[in-house]
PDB file of C-alpha atoms in Angstrom:
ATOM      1  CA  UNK A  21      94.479 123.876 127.932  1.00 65.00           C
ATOM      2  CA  UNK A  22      94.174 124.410 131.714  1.00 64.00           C
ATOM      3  CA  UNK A  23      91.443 125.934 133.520  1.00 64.00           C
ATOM      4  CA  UNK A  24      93.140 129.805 132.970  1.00 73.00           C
ATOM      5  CA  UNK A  25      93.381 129.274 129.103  1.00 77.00           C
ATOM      6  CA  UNK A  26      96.764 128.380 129.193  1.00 85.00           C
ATOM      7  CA  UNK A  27      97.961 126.036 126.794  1.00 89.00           C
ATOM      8  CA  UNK A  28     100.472 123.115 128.176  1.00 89.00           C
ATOM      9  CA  UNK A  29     102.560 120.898 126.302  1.00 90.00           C
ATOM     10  CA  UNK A  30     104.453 117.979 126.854  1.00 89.00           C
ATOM     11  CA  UNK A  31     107.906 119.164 127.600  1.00 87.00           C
ATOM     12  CA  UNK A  32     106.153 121.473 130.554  1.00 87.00           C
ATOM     13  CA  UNK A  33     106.028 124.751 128.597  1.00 91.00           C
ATOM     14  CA  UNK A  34     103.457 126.815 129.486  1.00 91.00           C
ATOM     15  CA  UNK A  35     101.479 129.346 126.588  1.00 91.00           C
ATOM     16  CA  UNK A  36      99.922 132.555 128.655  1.00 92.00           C
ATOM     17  CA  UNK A  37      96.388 133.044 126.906  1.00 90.00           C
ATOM     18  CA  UNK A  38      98.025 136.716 126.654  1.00 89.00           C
ATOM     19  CA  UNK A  39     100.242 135.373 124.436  1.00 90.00           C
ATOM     20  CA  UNK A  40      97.616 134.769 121.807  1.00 91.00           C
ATOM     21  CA  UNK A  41      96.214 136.409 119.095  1.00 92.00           C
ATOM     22  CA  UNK A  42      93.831 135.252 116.915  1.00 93.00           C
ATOM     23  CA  UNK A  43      92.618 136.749 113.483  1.00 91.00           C
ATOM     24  CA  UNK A  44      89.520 135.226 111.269  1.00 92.00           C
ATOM     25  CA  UNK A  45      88.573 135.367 107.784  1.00 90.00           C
ATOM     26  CA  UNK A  46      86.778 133.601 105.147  1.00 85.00           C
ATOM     27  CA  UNK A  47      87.889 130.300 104.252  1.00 82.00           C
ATOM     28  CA  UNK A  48      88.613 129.379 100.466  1.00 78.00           C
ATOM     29  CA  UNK A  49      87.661 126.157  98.517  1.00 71.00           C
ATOM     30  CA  UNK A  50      84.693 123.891  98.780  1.00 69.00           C
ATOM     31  CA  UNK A  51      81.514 125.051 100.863  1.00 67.00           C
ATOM     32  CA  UNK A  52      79.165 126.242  98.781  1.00 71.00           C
ATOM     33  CA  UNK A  53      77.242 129.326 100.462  1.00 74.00           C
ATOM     34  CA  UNK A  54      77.953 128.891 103.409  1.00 71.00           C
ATOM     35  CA  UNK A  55      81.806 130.096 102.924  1.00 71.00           C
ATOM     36  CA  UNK A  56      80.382 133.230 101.533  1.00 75.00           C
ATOM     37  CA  UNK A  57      79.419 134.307 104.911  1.00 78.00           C
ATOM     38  CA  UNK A  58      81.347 132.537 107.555  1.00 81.00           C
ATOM     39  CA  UNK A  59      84.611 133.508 108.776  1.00 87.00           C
ATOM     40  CA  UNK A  60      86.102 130.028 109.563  1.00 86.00           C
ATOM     41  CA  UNK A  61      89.580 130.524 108.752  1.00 90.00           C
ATOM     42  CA  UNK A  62      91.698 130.425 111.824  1.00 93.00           C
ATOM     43  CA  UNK A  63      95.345 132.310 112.299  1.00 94.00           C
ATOM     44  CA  UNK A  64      96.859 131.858 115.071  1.00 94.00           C
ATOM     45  CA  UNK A  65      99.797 134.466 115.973  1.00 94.00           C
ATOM     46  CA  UNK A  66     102.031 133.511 119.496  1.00 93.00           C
ATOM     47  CA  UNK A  67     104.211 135.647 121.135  1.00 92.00           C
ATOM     48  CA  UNK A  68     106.922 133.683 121.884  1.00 91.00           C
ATOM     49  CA  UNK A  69     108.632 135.445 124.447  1.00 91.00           C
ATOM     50  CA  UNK A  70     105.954 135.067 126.490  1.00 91.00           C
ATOM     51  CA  UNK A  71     106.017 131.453 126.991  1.00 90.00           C
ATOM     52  CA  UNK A  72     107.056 130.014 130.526  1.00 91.00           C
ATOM     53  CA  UNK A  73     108.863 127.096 131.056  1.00 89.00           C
ATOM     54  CA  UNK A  74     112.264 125.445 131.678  1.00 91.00           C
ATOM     55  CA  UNK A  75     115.076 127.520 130.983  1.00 92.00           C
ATOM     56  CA  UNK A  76     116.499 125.471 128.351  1.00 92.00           C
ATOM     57  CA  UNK A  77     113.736 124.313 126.620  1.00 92.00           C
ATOM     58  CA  UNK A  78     112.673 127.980 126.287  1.00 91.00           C
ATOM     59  CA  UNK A  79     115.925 128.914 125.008  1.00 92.00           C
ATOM     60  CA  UNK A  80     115.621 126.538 122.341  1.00 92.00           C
ATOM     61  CA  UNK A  81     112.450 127.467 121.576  1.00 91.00           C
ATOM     62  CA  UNK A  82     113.410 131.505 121.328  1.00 92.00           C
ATOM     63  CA  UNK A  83     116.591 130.417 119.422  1.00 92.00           C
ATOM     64  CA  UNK A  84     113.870 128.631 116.422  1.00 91.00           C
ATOM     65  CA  UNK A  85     111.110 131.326 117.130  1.00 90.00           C
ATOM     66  CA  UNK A  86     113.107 133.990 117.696  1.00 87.00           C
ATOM     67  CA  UNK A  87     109.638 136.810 117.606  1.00 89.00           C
ATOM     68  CA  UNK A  88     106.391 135.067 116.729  1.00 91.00           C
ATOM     69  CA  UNK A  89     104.799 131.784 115.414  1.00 92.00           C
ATOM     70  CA  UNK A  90     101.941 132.478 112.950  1.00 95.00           C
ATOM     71  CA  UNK A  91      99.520 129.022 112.100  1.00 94.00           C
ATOM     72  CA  UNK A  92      96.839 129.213 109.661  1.00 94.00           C
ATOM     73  CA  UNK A  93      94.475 126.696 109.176  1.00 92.00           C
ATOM     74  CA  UNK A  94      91.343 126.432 106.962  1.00 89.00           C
ATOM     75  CA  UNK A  95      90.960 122.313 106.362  1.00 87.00           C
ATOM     76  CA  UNK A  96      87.529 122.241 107.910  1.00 85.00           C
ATOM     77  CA  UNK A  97      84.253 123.922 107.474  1.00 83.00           C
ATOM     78  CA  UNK A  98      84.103 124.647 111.283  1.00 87.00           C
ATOM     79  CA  UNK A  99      86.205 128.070 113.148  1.00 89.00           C
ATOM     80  CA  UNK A 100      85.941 126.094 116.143  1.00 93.00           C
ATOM     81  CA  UNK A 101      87.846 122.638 114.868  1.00 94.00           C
ATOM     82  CA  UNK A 102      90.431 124.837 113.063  1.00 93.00           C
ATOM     83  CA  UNK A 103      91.344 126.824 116.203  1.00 93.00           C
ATOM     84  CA  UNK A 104      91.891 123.518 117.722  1.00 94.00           C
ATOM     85  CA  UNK A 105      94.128 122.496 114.677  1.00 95.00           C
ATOM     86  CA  UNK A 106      95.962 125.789 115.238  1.00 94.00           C
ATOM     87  CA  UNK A 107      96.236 124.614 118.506  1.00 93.00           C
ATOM     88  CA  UNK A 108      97.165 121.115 118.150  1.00 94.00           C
ATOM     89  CA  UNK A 109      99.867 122.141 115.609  1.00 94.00           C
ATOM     90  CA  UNK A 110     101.118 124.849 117.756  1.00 93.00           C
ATOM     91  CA  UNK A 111     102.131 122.440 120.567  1.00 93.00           C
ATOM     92  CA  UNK A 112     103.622 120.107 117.886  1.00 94.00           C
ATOM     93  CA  UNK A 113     106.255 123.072 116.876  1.00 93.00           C
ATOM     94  CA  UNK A 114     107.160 123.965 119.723  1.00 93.00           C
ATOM     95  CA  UNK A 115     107.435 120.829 121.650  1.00 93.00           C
ATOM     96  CA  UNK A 116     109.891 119.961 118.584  1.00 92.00           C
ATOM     97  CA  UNK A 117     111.702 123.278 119.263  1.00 92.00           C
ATOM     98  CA  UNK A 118     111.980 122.271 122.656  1.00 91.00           C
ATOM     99  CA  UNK A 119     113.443 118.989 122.599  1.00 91.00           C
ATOM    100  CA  UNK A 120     117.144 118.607 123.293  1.00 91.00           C
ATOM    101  CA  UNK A 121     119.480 117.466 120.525  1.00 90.00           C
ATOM    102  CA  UNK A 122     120.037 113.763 120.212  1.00 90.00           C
ATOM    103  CA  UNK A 123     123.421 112.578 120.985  1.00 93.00           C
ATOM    104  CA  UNK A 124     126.313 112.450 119.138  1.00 94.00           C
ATOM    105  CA  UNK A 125     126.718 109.551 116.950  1.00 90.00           C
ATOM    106  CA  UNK A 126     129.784 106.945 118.324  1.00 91.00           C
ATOM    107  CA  UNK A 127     131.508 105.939 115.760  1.00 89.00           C
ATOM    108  CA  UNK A 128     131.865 102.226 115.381  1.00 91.00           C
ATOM    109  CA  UNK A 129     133.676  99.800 113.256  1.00 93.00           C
ATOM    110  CA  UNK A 130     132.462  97.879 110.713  1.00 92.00           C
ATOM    111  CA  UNK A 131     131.740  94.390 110.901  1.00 94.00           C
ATOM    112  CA  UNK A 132     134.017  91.287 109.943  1.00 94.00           C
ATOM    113  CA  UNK A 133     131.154  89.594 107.865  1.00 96.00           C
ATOM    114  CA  UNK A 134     130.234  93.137 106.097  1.00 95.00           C
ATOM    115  CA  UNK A 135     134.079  93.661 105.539  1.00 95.00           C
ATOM    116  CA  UNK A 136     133.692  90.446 103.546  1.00 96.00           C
ATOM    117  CA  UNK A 137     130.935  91.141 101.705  1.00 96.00           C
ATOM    118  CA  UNK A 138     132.934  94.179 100.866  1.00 96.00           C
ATOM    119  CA  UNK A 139     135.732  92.430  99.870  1.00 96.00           C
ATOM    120  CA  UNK A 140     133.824  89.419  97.828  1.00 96.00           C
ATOM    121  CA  UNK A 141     132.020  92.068  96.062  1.00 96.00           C
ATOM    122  CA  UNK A 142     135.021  93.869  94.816  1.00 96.00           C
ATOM    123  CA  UNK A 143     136.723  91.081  93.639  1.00 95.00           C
ATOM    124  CA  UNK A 144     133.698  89.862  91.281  1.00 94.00           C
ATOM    125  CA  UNK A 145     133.110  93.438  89.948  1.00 94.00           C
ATOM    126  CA  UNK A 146     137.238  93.194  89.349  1.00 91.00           C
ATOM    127  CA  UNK A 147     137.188  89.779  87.824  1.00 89.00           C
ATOM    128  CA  UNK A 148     134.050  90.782  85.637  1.00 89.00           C
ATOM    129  CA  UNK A 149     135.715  93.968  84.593  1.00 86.00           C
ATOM    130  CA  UNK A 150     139.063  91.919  84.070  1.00 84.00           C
ATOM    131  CA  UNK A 151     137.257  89.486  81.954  1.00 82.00           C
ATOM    132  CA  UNK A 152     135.880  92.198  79.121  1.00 82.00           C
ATOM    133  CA  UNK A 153     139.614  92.782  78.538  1.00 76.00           C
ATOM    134  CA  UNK A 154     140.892  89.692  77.847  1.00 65.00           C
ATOM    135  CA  UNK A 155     138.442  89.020  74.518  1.00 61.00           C
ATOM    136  CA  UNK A 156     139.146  88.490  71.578  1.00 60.00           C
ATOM    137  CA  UNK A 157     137.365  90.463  69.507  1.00 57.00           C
ATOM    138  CA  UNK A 158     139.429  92.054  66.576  1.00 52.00           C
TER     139      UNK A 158
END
């Protein structure tokens, strides 16, 4: 986060803090009393097409988040450290969304010594094979 409240990832995509919304709620599981009356369940909803950035990493981004990202999380007993988890993860997506697809796989031809293996391999499965119909066993 910079010093607006923007959030910044990797690939130079910028969040607006506008873009934010965030909802809270009482967190299930393990606690005892104390998750009877705090609200430490984080969701995070994004707007994505409000995030700035490169033109093609943005359109990669709207093209896998076409409206809005929603992140919930609830692992720990604080609102604070799940925000930042919501946070954290949020920058994960979308700096996955953002990356460019790898390049095409080139072809290439296989080996000679892994055409041989091939080949020796073959031949014992054959001659194994070939051997259970030559018995004798009538």
């Amino acid at each position: 986060m910079d010093s607006d409240g923007n959030i910044r990832t990797p690939r130079g995509l910028c969040i607006p803090e506008t873009a934010l919304s965030w909802t809270f709620a009482r967190s299930a599981g393990a606690g005892g009393q104390n998750v009877n009356k705090t609200s430490s369940k984080a969701s995070l909803t994004v707007a994505t097409p409000l995030i700035t950035g490169p033109r093609a990493a943005l359109a990669r981004v709207l093209a896998a988040y076409p409206e809005s990202i929603r992140i919930t999380q609830q692992v720990s007993r604080s609102q604070w450290r799940n925000r930042q988890h919501c946070i954290t993860q949020l920058v994960e997506m979308i700096d996955i969304a953002a990356a460019p697809p790898a390049p095409p796989r080139r072809p290439s031809r296989p080996t000679k010594s892994s055409i041989e293996r091939r080949l020796t391999s073959k031949k014992r499965e054959s001659e194994k094979k070939g051997q259970r119909r030559k018995g004798d066993w009538e």
